[in-house]
Amino acid sequence: MALHAIAASAIDQPGLLFQLTKVFADHRANITSVDIHNTAEESEIYMEFTLADDVIDRVVEDLRAIPGVHRVDETPSFAKIYGKRIVVMGGGAQVGFVAMGAISEADRHNIRGERISIDTIPLVGERELAAAVRAVVRLPRVKLLVLAGSLMGGEITTAVEEVRKNGLYVISLNMPGSVPDAADLVVSDPVQAGVMAVMAVAETARFDLMRQLKRRY
Amino acid sequence: MALHAIAASAIDQPGLLFQLTKVFADHRANITSVDIHNTAEESEIYMEFTLADDVIDRVVEDLRAIPGVHRVDETPSFAKIYGKRIVVMGGGAQVGFVAMGAISEADRHNIRGERISIDTIPLVGERELAAAVRAVVRLPRVKLLVLAGSLMGGEITTAVEEVRKNGLYVISLNMPGSVPDAADLVVSDPVQAGVMAVMAVAETARFDLMRQLKRRY
């Protein structure tokens, strides 16, 4: 099963994705990721998929034959370019320092062939944070979530428990509230938390940080 | 045209997306974003779409009727939760400080009702950076790119010119190489560059930073 990616431009119209996916279904391709980007009348479509047979040329040819489609190219996949994602959310002050640690550490691993990107959002409010935590598992390529604040609990804790059941690792800063108790790992220093987050997901790391489950540092 | 989003779980199988998109086409829904997330045998599918008619209940009902689909729920959209994205790429040292500035400033705007997230990747190499720049325009919701390094030119500059033609704003740190000449705005201090990036895309900002085009600070 080889992984492929294509980028296509087409006239934005209802049913476009239906026609595109029919081509993939016809060739027994398994679509693993889709991104659609609309600009005025145009749709830019990006798709990742695996093919059992060596029919990529025919897939591209059939896509080009769809009315309204004016460009289809093979392209490197997001997994190759942006790699694994770590998401950091919470208060601006703490998110900034976690990001600093994570970016520095990701640099060291990316130089050795990893691809790790650090995505952040400063957010305030229990309801807003809980919704953002729940949505993380619907984002592609996210491996780990860092919660960086000075007080988190209630609905956010429930959301943390839910996403951990979906296989997402969660690191929490040491803070008041029940979120630290629900996390896989609790770290006091935000820079250290960022570094550990990267170590936990890097294939280039020398040991498995997540064997330290439920420890506090 | 109302914006909706759904999250669905289904058995991972070729043709699944084809069957889902058929339902959207039947109801004349315009799909604006799709994310697929595969875990073992399961596919988690997230879709954003606009509907001309008030038929969301029938869309959900028809999706639930597809064989292999075992859950479909309406959900808040990524645009509501994570909002606009700013992407920062380049060297770890510089990316870290740009992120610090951008996260602090995004915090101030997000408190006032904006939703801006800051995504980063530390990367080395002309070819790798050029590919990452080109791929940015295929990522959803990205409004602005910050190039943060100490030397960028060649193929990266060509990529910057391409993405600017696609409507993406580019801020460059002041550095050797031809990238600063190709950018919309050049800023010497990385924290300031991050802050300006957020000001440029925030609806809550008091003025339009991009009227300063081709200036250097």
Tab-separated table of C-alpha atoms in Angstrom:
chain	number	residue	atom	x	y	z
A	1	MET	CA	0.000	0.000	0.000
A	2	ALA	CA	1.834	3.105	-1.226
A	3	LEU	CA	0.937	6.558	0.161
A	4	HIS	CA	0.265	9.237	-2.459
A	5	ALA	CA	-0.928	12.832	-2.399
A	6	ILE	CA	-2.479	15.017	-5.080
A	7	ALA	CA	-3.333	18.717	-5.312
A	8	ALA	CA	-6.181	19.743	-7.606
A	9	SER	CA	-7.853	23.001	-8.640
A	10	ALA	CA	-11.472	23.063	-9.738
A	11	ILE	CA	-14.475	25.324	-10.079
A	12	ASP	CA	-16.223	25.411	-6.698
A	13	GLN	CA	-19.568	23.648	-7.135
A	14	PRO	CA	-21.808	21.318	-5.121
A	15	GLY	CA	-21.053	17.681	-5.880
A	16	LEU	CA	-17.401	18.279	-6.805
A	17	LEU	CA	-16.049	16.154	-3.958
A	18	PHE	CA	-18.564	13.459	-4.822
A	19	GLN	CA	-17.182	13.240	-8.366
A	20	LEU	CA	-13.588	13.249	-7.142
A	21	THR	CA	-14.160	10.541	-4.555
A	22	LYS	CA	-15.908	8.372	-7.141
A	23	VAL	CA	-12.590	8.165	-9.035
A	24	PHE	CA	-10.819	7.044	-5.842
A	25	ALA	CA	-13.522	4.485	-5.098
A	26	ASP	CA	-13.300	3.131	-8.678
A	27	HIS	CA	-9.557	2.519	-8.231
A	28	ARG	CA	-10.013	1.094	-4.724
A	29	ALA	CA	-7.932	3.916	-3.253
A	30	ASN	CA	-8.262	4.494	0.486
A	31	ILE	CA	-8.475	8.249	1.204
A	32	THR	CA	-6.704	9.083	4.471
A	33	SER	CA	-6.801	12.890	4.428
A	34	VAL	CA	-8.619	15.635	2.548
A	35	ASP	CA	-8.235	19.386	2.731
A	36	ILE	CA	-10.396	21.812	0.840
A	37	HIS	CA	-9.560	25.451	0.473
A	38	ASN	CA	-12.004	27.812	-1.213
A	39	THR	CA	-10.967	31.098	-2.815
A	40	ALA	CA	-13.770	32.966	-4.609
A	41	GLU	CA	-14.984	30.658	-7.415
A	42	GLU	CA	-12.072	28.238	-7.012
A	43	SER	CA	-11.577	25.143	-4.890
A	44	GLU	CA	-8.075	23.903	-4.069
A	45	ILE	CA	-8.311	20.267	-3.050
A	46	TYR	CA	-5.565	18.234	-1.382
A	47	MET	CA	-5.960	14.485	-0.879
A	48	GLU	CA	-3.795	11.789	0.657
A	49	PHE	CA	-4.575	8.177	-0.125
A	50	THR	CA	-3.123	4.703	-0.297
A	51	LEU	CA	-3.277	2.559	-3.422
A	52	ALA	CA	-3.022	-1.224	-3.449
A	53	ASP	CA	-2.160	-1.279	-7.168
A	54	ASP	CA	0.276	0.851	-9.124
A	55	VAL	CA	-2.438	2.950	-10.798
A	56	ILE	CA	-1.532	6.487	-9.697
A	57	ASP	CA	-1.223	7.665	-13.334
A	58	ARG	CA	-4.733	6.431	-14.113
A	59	VAL	CA	-6.149	8.054	-10.954
A	60	VAL	CA	-4.629	11.416	-11.960
A	61	GLU	CA	-5.884	10.985	-15.553
A	62	ASP	CA	-9.450	10.199	-14.413
A	63	LEU	CA	-9.457	13.168	-12.008
A	64	ARG	CA	-8.357	15.490	-14.827
A	65	ALA	CA	-11.298	14.270	-16.935
A	66	ILE	CA	-13.898	15.576	-14.424
A	67	PRO	CA	-15.718	18.679	-15.766
A	68	GLY	CA	-14.596	21.834	-13.930
A	69	VAL	CA	-11.270	20.341	-12.812
A	70	HIS	CA	-8.448	22.293	-14.448
A	71	ARG	CA	-5.333	21.046	-12.668
A	72	VAL	CA	-4.278	17.823	-10.909
A	73	ASP	CA	-0.689	17.227	-9.741
A	74	GLU	CA	1.034	14.661	-7.546
A	75	THR	CA	2.552	16.404	-4.528
A	76	PRO	CA	4.506	15.526	-1.335
A	77	SER	CA	2.195	14.624	1.575
A	78	PHE	CA	1.643	16.849	4.651
A	79	ALA	CA	2.900	13.932	6.741
A	80	LYS	CA	6.257	14.258	4.937
A	81	ILE	CA	6.332	18.074	5.161
A	82	TYR	CA	4.796	19.010	8.515
A	83	GLY	CA	4.888	15.618	10.219
A	84	LYS	CA	3.525	14.991	13.692
A	85	ARG	CA	1.761	17.812	15.492
A	86	ILE	CA	1.902	18.821	19.136
A	87	VAL	CA	-0.883	21.208	20.183
A	88	VAL	CA	-0.351	23.633	23.080
A	89	MET	CA	-3.334	25.531	24.485
A	90	GLY	CA	-4.123	27.728	27.459
A	91	GLY	CA	-2.935	31.119	28.737
A	92	GLY	CA	-0.702	33.285	26.540
A	93	ALA	CA	2.143	33.530	29.052
A	94	GLN	CA	2.396	29.785	29.629
A	95	VAL	CA	1.670	28.726	26.033
A	96	GLY	CA	4.524	30.994	24.862
A	97	PHE	CA	7.101	29.334	27.113
A	98	VAL	CA	5.901	25.797	26.374
A	99	ALA	CA	6.152	26.641	22.662
A	100	MET	CA	9.723	27.941	23.157
A	101	GLY	CA	10.812	24.667	24.749
A	102	ALA	CA	8.971	22.523	22.217
A	103	ILE	CA	10.238	24.453	19.162
A	104	SER	CA	13.877	24.302	20.358
A	105	GLU	CA	13.612	20.585	21.009
A	106	ALA	CA	11.741	19.878	17.736
A	107	ASP	CA	14.576	21.689	15.898
A	108	ARG	CA	17.083	19.206	17.322
A	109	HIS	CA	14.979	16.227	16.238
A	110	ASN	CA	13.966	17.629	12.834
A	111	ILE	CA	17.677	18.087	11.983
A	112	ARG	CA	18.055	14.337	12.537
A	113	GLY	CA	15.234	13.473	10.145
A	114	GLU	CA	12.100	13.811	12.265
A	115	ARG	CA	9.233	16.111	11.284
A	116	ILE	CA	7.487	17.629	14.283
A	117	SER	CA	5.476	20.851	14.233
A	118	ILE	CA	4.167	22.780	17.244
A	119	ASP	CA	0.684	24.315	16.988
A	120	THR	CA	-0.603	26.700	19.632
A	121	ILE	CA	-3.700	28.622	20.610
A	122	PRO	CA	-4.051	31.037	23.526
A	123	LEU	CA	-7.587	30.671	24.843
A	124	VAL	CA	-9.573	31.783	27.860
A	125	GLY	CA	-12.678	30.168	29.392
A	126	GLU	CA	-13.652	26.698	30.576
A	127	ARG	CA	-16.188	26.082	27.812
A	128	GLU	CA	-13.871	27.360	25.039
A	129	LEU	CA	-10.934	25.267	26.270
A	130	ALA	CA	-13.055	22.134	26.678
A	131	ALA	CA	-14.335	22.509	23.084
A	132	ALA	CA	-10.783	23.027	21.795
A	133	VAL	CA	-9.538	19.942	23.691
A	134	ARG	CA	-12.363	17.804	22.267
A	135	ALA	CA	-11.705	19.099	18.730
A	136	VAL	CA	-8.003	18.139	18.863
A	137	VAL	CA	-8.752	14.485	18.151
A	138	ARG	CA	-10.518	15.532	14.924
A	139	LEU	CA	-7.404	17.379	13.670
A	140	PRO	CA	-5.044	15.345	11.481
A	141	ARG	CA	-1.599	14.172	12.702
A	142	VAL	CA	-1.918	15.407	16.313
A	143	LYS	CA	0.021	13.111	18.713
A	144	LEU	CA	0.112	15.067	21.950
A	145	LEU	CA	-1.667	17.925	23.732
A	146	VAL	CA	-0.088	20.247	26.300
A	147	LEU	CA	-2.411	22.152	28.624
A	148	ALA	CA	-0.630	25.281	29.779
A	149	GLY	CA	-2.524	27.446	32.227
A	150	SER	CA	-2.763	28.482	35.864
A	151	LEU	CA	-6.167	26.989	36.653
A	152	MET	CA	-7.978	24.289	34.700
A	153	GLY	CA	-10.681	21.884	35.800
A	154	GLY	CA	-14.378	21.070	35.449
A	155	GLU	CA	-15.456	20.550	31.861
A	156	ILE	CA	-11.833	20.734	30.634
A	157	THR	CA	-10.972	17.716	32.797
A	158	THR	CA	-13.889	15.743	31.325
A	159	ALA	CA	-12.647	16.652	27.834
A	160	VAL	CA	-9.088	15.527	28.735
A	161	GLU	CA	-10.420	12.166	29.928
A	162	GLU	CA	-12.335	11.751	26.656
A	163	VAL	CA	-9.398	12.508	24.347
A	164	ARG	CA	-7.045	10.257	26.347
A	165	LYS	CA	-9.498	7.393	25.675
A	166	ASN	CA	-9.013	8.197	21.961
A	167	GLY	CA	-5.270	7.553	22.335
A	168	LEU	CA	-4.045	11.156	22.624
A	169	TYR	CA	-1.245	11.846	25.141
A	170	VAL	CA	-1.833	14.826	27.441
A	171	ILE	CA	0.832	16.754	29.381
A	172	SER	CA	-0.362	19.333	31.913
A	173	LEU	CA	1.534	22.089	33.648
A	174	ASN	CA	1.479	21.797	37.436
A	175	MET	CA	-1.468	24.026	38.381
A	176	PRO	CA	-4.596	24.259	40.546
A	177	GLY	CA	-7.695	22.424	39.289
A	178	SER	CA	-8.325	18.803	38.376
A	179	VAL	CA	-6.664	18.781	34.903
A	180	PRO	CA	-3.203	17.713	36.227
A	181	ASP	CA	-4.811	14.630	37.847
A	182	ALA	CA	-6.365	13.657	34.504
A	183	ALA	CA	-3.147	14.132	32.453
A	184	ASP	CA	-0.561	11.471	31.557
A	185	LEU	CA	2.296	13.585	32.863
A	186	VAL	CA	2.536	16.774	34.953
A	187	VAL	CA	5.474	19.176	34.564
A	188	SER	CA	6.077	22.367	36.588
A	189	ASP	CA	8.396	24.259	34.237
A	190	PRO	CA	6.739	25.285	30.946
A	191	VAL	CA	9.958	25.108	28.853
A	192	GLN	CA	10.632	21.629	30.255
A	193	ALA	CA	7.020	20.630	29.489
A	194	GLY	CA	7.522	21.676	25.846
A	195	VAL	CA	10.803	19.762	25.571
A	196	MET	CA	9.252	16.635	27.121
A	197	ALA	CA	6.264	16.848	24.775
A	198	VAL	CA	8.611	16.613	21.782
A	199	MET	CA	10.701	13.844	23.370
A	200	ALA	CA	7.503	11.873	23.931
A	201	VAL	CA	6.534	11.796	20.246
A	202	ALA	CA	9.963	11.815	18.528
A	203	GLU	CA	11.142	8.574	16.948
A	204	THR	CA	14.652	10.012	17.266
A	205	ALA	CA	14.359	10.189	21.078
A	206	ARG	CA	16.403	7.602	22.951
A	207	PHE	CA	13.726	6.499	25.384
A	208	ASP	CA	9.991	6.328	25.789
A	209	LEU	CA	8.933	9.255	27.963
A	210	MET	CA	5.430	7.925	28.239
A	211	ARG	CA	6.707	5.068	30.386
A	212	GLN	CA	6.833	7.815	33.046
A	213	LEU	CA	3.019	7.908	33.074
A	214	LYS	CA	1.316	9.726	35.941
A	215	ARG	CA	4.582	11.149	37.277
A	216	ARG	CA	5.020	14.770	38.336
A	217	TYR	CA	8.172	16.817	37.647
B	1	MET	CA	-26.162	29.771	3.325
B	2	ALA	CA	-25.625	28.479	6.870
B	3	LEU	CA	-22.283	26.893	7.891
B	4	HIS	CA	-22.565	23.490	9.578
B	5	ALA	CA	-20.108	20.865	10.770
B	6	ILE	CA	-20.538	17.163	11.524
B	7	ALA	CA	-18.313	14.521	13.088
B	8	ALA	CA	-18.860	10.895	12.059
B	9	SER	CA	-17.347	7.528	12.937
B	10	ALA	CA	-17.370	4.673	10.457
B	11	ILE	CA	-15.624	1.457	9.550
B	12	ASP	CA	-12.563	2.350	7.456
B	13	GLN	CA	-13.230	1.054	3.948
B	14	PRO	CA	-12.567	2.151	0.358
B	15	GLY	CA	-15.483	4.146	-1.025
B	16	LEU	CA	-16.640	5.453	2.360
B	17	LEU	CA	-16.004	9.098	1.468
B	18	PHE	CA	-17.742	8.550	-1.854
B	19	GLN	CA	-20.909	7.394	-0.086
B	20	LEU	CA	-20.756	10.271	2.412
B	21	THR	CA	-20.241	12.925	-0.260
B	22	LYS	CA	-23.154	11.519	-2.261
B	23	VAL	CA	-25.464	12.502	0.616
B	24	PHE	CA	-24.058	16.049	0.554
B	25	ALA	CA	-24.424	16.265	-3.219
B	26	ASP	CA	-28.041	15.018	-2.987
B	27	HIS	CA	-28.868	17.848	-0.566
B	28	ARG	CA	-26.910	20.432	-2.621
B	29	ALA	CA	-24.557	21.013	0.322
B	30	ASN	CA	-21.249	22.707	-0.492
B	31	ILE	CA	-18.419	20.946	1.390
B	32	THR	CA	-15.776	23.474	2.479
B	33	SER	CA	-13.511	21.334	4.652
B	34	VAL	CA	-12.924	17.652	5.322
B	35	ASP	CA	-10.629	15.944	7.794
B	36	ILE	CA	-10.173	12.224	8.018
B	37	HIS	CA	-8.472	10.528	10.892
B	38	ASN	CA	-7.836	6.802	10.821
B	39	THR	CA	-7.338	4.701	13.919
B	40	ALA	CA	-6.990	0.940	13.306
B	41	GLU	CA	-10.270	-0.171	11.699
B	42	GLU	CA	-12.037	3.115	12.403
B	43	SER	CA	-12.353	6.342	10.449
B	44	GLU	CA	-13.218	9.590	12.213
B	45	ILE	CA	-14.561	12.033	9.625
B	46	TYR	CA	-15.090	15.753	10.157
B	47	MET	CA	-16.852	17.841	7.514
B	48	GLU	CA	-17.741	21.514	7.221
B	49	PHE	CA	-20.342	22.549	4.673
B	50	THR	CA	-22.867	25.200	3.789
B	51	LEU	CA	-26.519	24.415	3.160
B	52	ALA	CA	-28.862	26.599	1.126
B	53	ASP	CA	-31.952	24.966	2.646
B	54	ASP	CA	-32.737	24.112	6.244
B	55	VAL	CA	-32.176	20.370	5.780
B	56	ILE	CA	-29.413	19.635	8.312
B	57	ASP	CA	-31.572	17.046	10.112
B	58	ARG	CA	-32.143	15.159	6.869
B	59	VAL	CA	-28.432	15.291	5.987
B	60	VAL	CA	-27.536	13.779	9.374
B	61	GLU	CA	-30.279	11.158	9.012
B	62	ASP	CA	-29.092	10.108	5.527
B	63	LEU	CA	-25.463	9.912	6.696
B	64	ARG	CA	-26.490	7.668	9.587
B	65	ALA	CA	-28.209	5.324	7.116
B	66	ILE	CA	-24.930	4.522	5.288
B	67	PRO	CA	-23.716	0.956	6.021
B	68	GLY	CA	-20.646	1.003	8.311
B	69	VAL	CA	-21.402	4.459	9.729
B	70	HIS	CA	-22.114	4.124	13.443
B	71	ARG	CA	-22.171	7.724	14.687
B	72	VAL	CA	-22.960	11.144	13.179
B	73	ASP	CA	-23.194	14.306	15.314
B	74	GLU	CA	-23.405	18.005	14.603
B	75	THR	CA	-20.363	19.756	16.081
B	76	PRO	CA	-18.832	23.279	16.296
B	77	SER	CA	-16.627	24.099	13.294
B	78	PHE	CA	-12.798	24.356	13.412
B	79	ALA	CA	-13.187	27.917	12.153
B	80	LYS	CA	-15.120	28.694	15.368
B	81	ILE	CA	-12.684	26.808	17.625
B	82	TYR	CA	-9.195	27.355	16.189
B	83	GLY	CA	-9.929	30.267	13.839
B	84	LYS	CA	-7.337	31.839	11.574
B	85	ARG	CA	-3.885	30.319	11.473
B	86	ILE	CA	-0.503	32.023	11.314
B	87	VAL	CA	2.350	29.684	10.329
B	88	VAL	CA	5.914	30.398	11.485
B	89	MET	CA	8.797	28.430	9.965
B	90	GLY	CA	12.587	28.539	9.967
B	91	GLY	CA	15.330	28.160	12.582
B	92	GLY	CA	14.438	27.013	16.088
B	93	ALA	CA	15.903	30.095	17.836
B	94	GLN	CA	14.047	32.595	15.679
B	95	VAL	CA	10.802	30.603	15.346
B	96	GLY	CA	10.614	30.399	19.160
B	97	PHE	CA	10.788	34.169	19.625
B	98	VAL	CA	8.360	34.923	16.776
B	99	ALA	CA	5.946	32.410	18.363
B	100	MET	CA	6.324	34.141	21.762
B	101	GLY	CA	5.352	37.501	20.280
B	102	ALA	CA	2.526	36.066	18.203
B	103	ILE	CA	1.048	33.977	21.052
B	104	SER	CA	1.068	36.932	23.480
B	105	GLU	CA	-0.597	39.175	20.923
B	106	ALA	CA	-3.124	36.496	19.846
B	107	ASP	CA	-4.078	36.113	23.514
B	108	ARG	CA	-5.025	39.808	23.653
B	109	HIS	CA	-7.177	39.515	20.525
B	110	ASN	CA	-8.732	36.143	21.386
B	111	ILE	CA	-9.923	37.599	24.714
B	112	ARG	CA	-11.829	40.190	22.663
B	113	GLY	CA	-13.573	37.563	20.542
B	114	GLU	CA	-11.031	36.751	17.816
B	115	ARG	CA	-9.779	33.197	17.227
B	116	ILE	CA	-6.182	33.135	16.056
B	117	SER	CA	-3.836	30.154	16.427
B	118	ILE	CA	-0.077	30.111	15.846
B	119	ASP	CA	1.414	27.047	14.141
B	120	THR	CA	5.155	26.546	13.920
B	121	ILE	CA	7.751	24.237	12.449
B	122	PRO	CA	11.513	24.449	12.928
B	123	LEU	CA	13.097	23.315	9.664
B	124	VAL	CA	16.537	23.306	8.064
B	125	GLY	CA	17.418	23.228	4.361
B	126	GLU	CA	16.476	25.218	1.257
B	127	ARG	CA	14.529	22.393	-0.403
B	128	GLU	CA	12.662	21.456	2.811
B	129	LEU	CA	11.700	25.065	3.538
B	130	ALA	CA	10.608	25.734	-0.053
B	131	ALA	CA	8.348	22.648	0.050
B	132	ALA	CA	6.876	23.727	3.400
B	133	VAL	CA	6.212	27.266	2.078
B	134	ARG	CA	4.454	25.890	-1.018
B	135	ALA	CA	2.362	23.486	1.093
B	136	VAL	CA	1.074	26.305	3.348
B	137	VAL	CA	-1.498	27.410	0.769
B	138	ARG	CA	-2.962	23.879	0.808
B	139	LEU	CA	-3.504	23.995	4.590
B	140	PRO	CA	-6.941	25.212	5.723
B	141	ARG	CA	-7.474	28.628	7.378
B	142	VAL	CA	-3.879	29.911	7.021
B	143	LYS	CA	-3.828	33.720	6.580
B	144	LEU	CA	-0.172	34.649	7.033
B	145	LEU	CA	3.289	33.078	6.933
B	146	VAL	CA	6.315	34.290	8.917
B	147	LEU	CA	9.761	33.252	7.691
B	148	ALA	CA	12.128	33.307	10.643
B	149	GLY	CA	15.744	32.466	9.903
B	150	SER	CA	19.212	33.908	9.456
B	151	LEU	CA	19.686	33.154	5.751
B	152	MET	CA	16.943	32.366	3.232
B	153	GLY	CA	16.959	32.706	-0.538
B	154	GLY	CA	17.017	30.712	-3.780
B	155	GLU	CA	14.181	28.207	-4.058
B	156	ILE	CA	12.559	29.564	-0.872
B	157	THR	CA	12.216	32.994	-2.526
B	158	THR	CA	10.553	31.435	-5.584
B	159	ALA	CA	8.132	29.625	-3.255
B	160	VAL	CA	7.368	32.906	-1.397
B	161	GLU	CA	6.557	34.633	-4.697
B	162	GLU	CA	4.219	31.756	-5.632
B	163	VAL	CA	2.254	31.745	-2.375
B	164	ARG	CA	1.909	35.562	-2.385
B	165	LYS	CA	0.230	35.238	-5.798
B	166	ASN	CA	-2.247	32.901	-4.062
B	167	GLY	CA	-3.178	35.703	-1.654
B	168	LEU	CA	-1.076	34.674	1.357
B	169	TYR	CA	0.657	37.469	3.328
B	170	VAL	CA	4.341	36.852	4.089
B	171	ILE	CA	6.395	38.561	6.818
B	172	SER	CA	10.151	37.946	6.820
B	173	LEU	CA	12.719	38.627	9.505
B	174	ASN	CA	15.478	40.986	8.382
B	175	MET	CA	18.195	38.576	7.216
B	176	PRO	CA	20.692	37.868	4.426
B	177	GLY	CA	19.332	36.265	1.253
B	178	SER	CA	16.578	37.292	-1.159
B	179	VAL	CA	13.530	36.249	0.934
B	180	PRO	CA	13.130	39.676	2.648
B	181	ASP	CA	12.887	41.333	-0.802
B	182	ALA	CA	10.085	38.956	-1.774
B	183	ALA	CA	8.075	39.419	1.467
B	184	ASP	CA	5.210	41.852	2.099
B	185	LEU	CA	6.855	43.220	5.235
B	186	VAL	CA	10.321	42.875	6.810
B	187	VAL	CA	10.803	43.096	10.585
B	188	SER	CA	14.134	42.936	12.450
B	189	ASP	CA	12.953	41.909	15.919
B	190	PRO	CA	11.403	38.412	16.047
B	191	VAL	CA	8.977	39.181	18.917
B	192	GLN	CA	7.818	42.304	17.051
B	193	ALA	CA	7.429	40.222	13.850
B	194	GLY	CA	5.141	37.809	15.727
B	195	VAL	CA	3.057	40.640	17.181
B	196	MET	CA	2.717	42.324	13.773
B	197	ALA	CA	1.698	39.028	12.156
B	198	VAL	CA	-1.257	38.789	14.542
B	199	MET	CA	-2.169	42.479	14.130
B	200	ALA	CA	-2.198	41.965	10.368
B	201	VAL	CA	-4.869	39.244	10.463
B	202	ALA	CA	-6.942	40.261	13.529
B	203	GLU	CA	-10.355	41.783	12.899
B	204	THR	CA	-10.031	43.278	16.385
B	205	ALA	CA	-6.925	45.281	15.352
B	206	ARG	CA	-7.473	49.004	14.971
B	207	PHE	CA	-5.672	49.439	11.664
B	208	ASP	CA	-4.649	47.516	8.588
B	209	LEU	CA	-0.980	46.604	8.960
B	210	MET	CA	-0.799	45.383	5.408
B	211	ARG	CA	-1.161	48.966	4.186
B	212	GLN	CA	2.508	49.151	5.271
B	213	LEU	CA	3.448	46.817	2.394
B	214	LYS	CA	7.113	46.537	1.462
B	215	ARG	CA	8.267	48.504	4.506
B	216	ARG	CA	11.141	47.456	6.734
B	217	TYR	CA	11.164	47.815	10.534
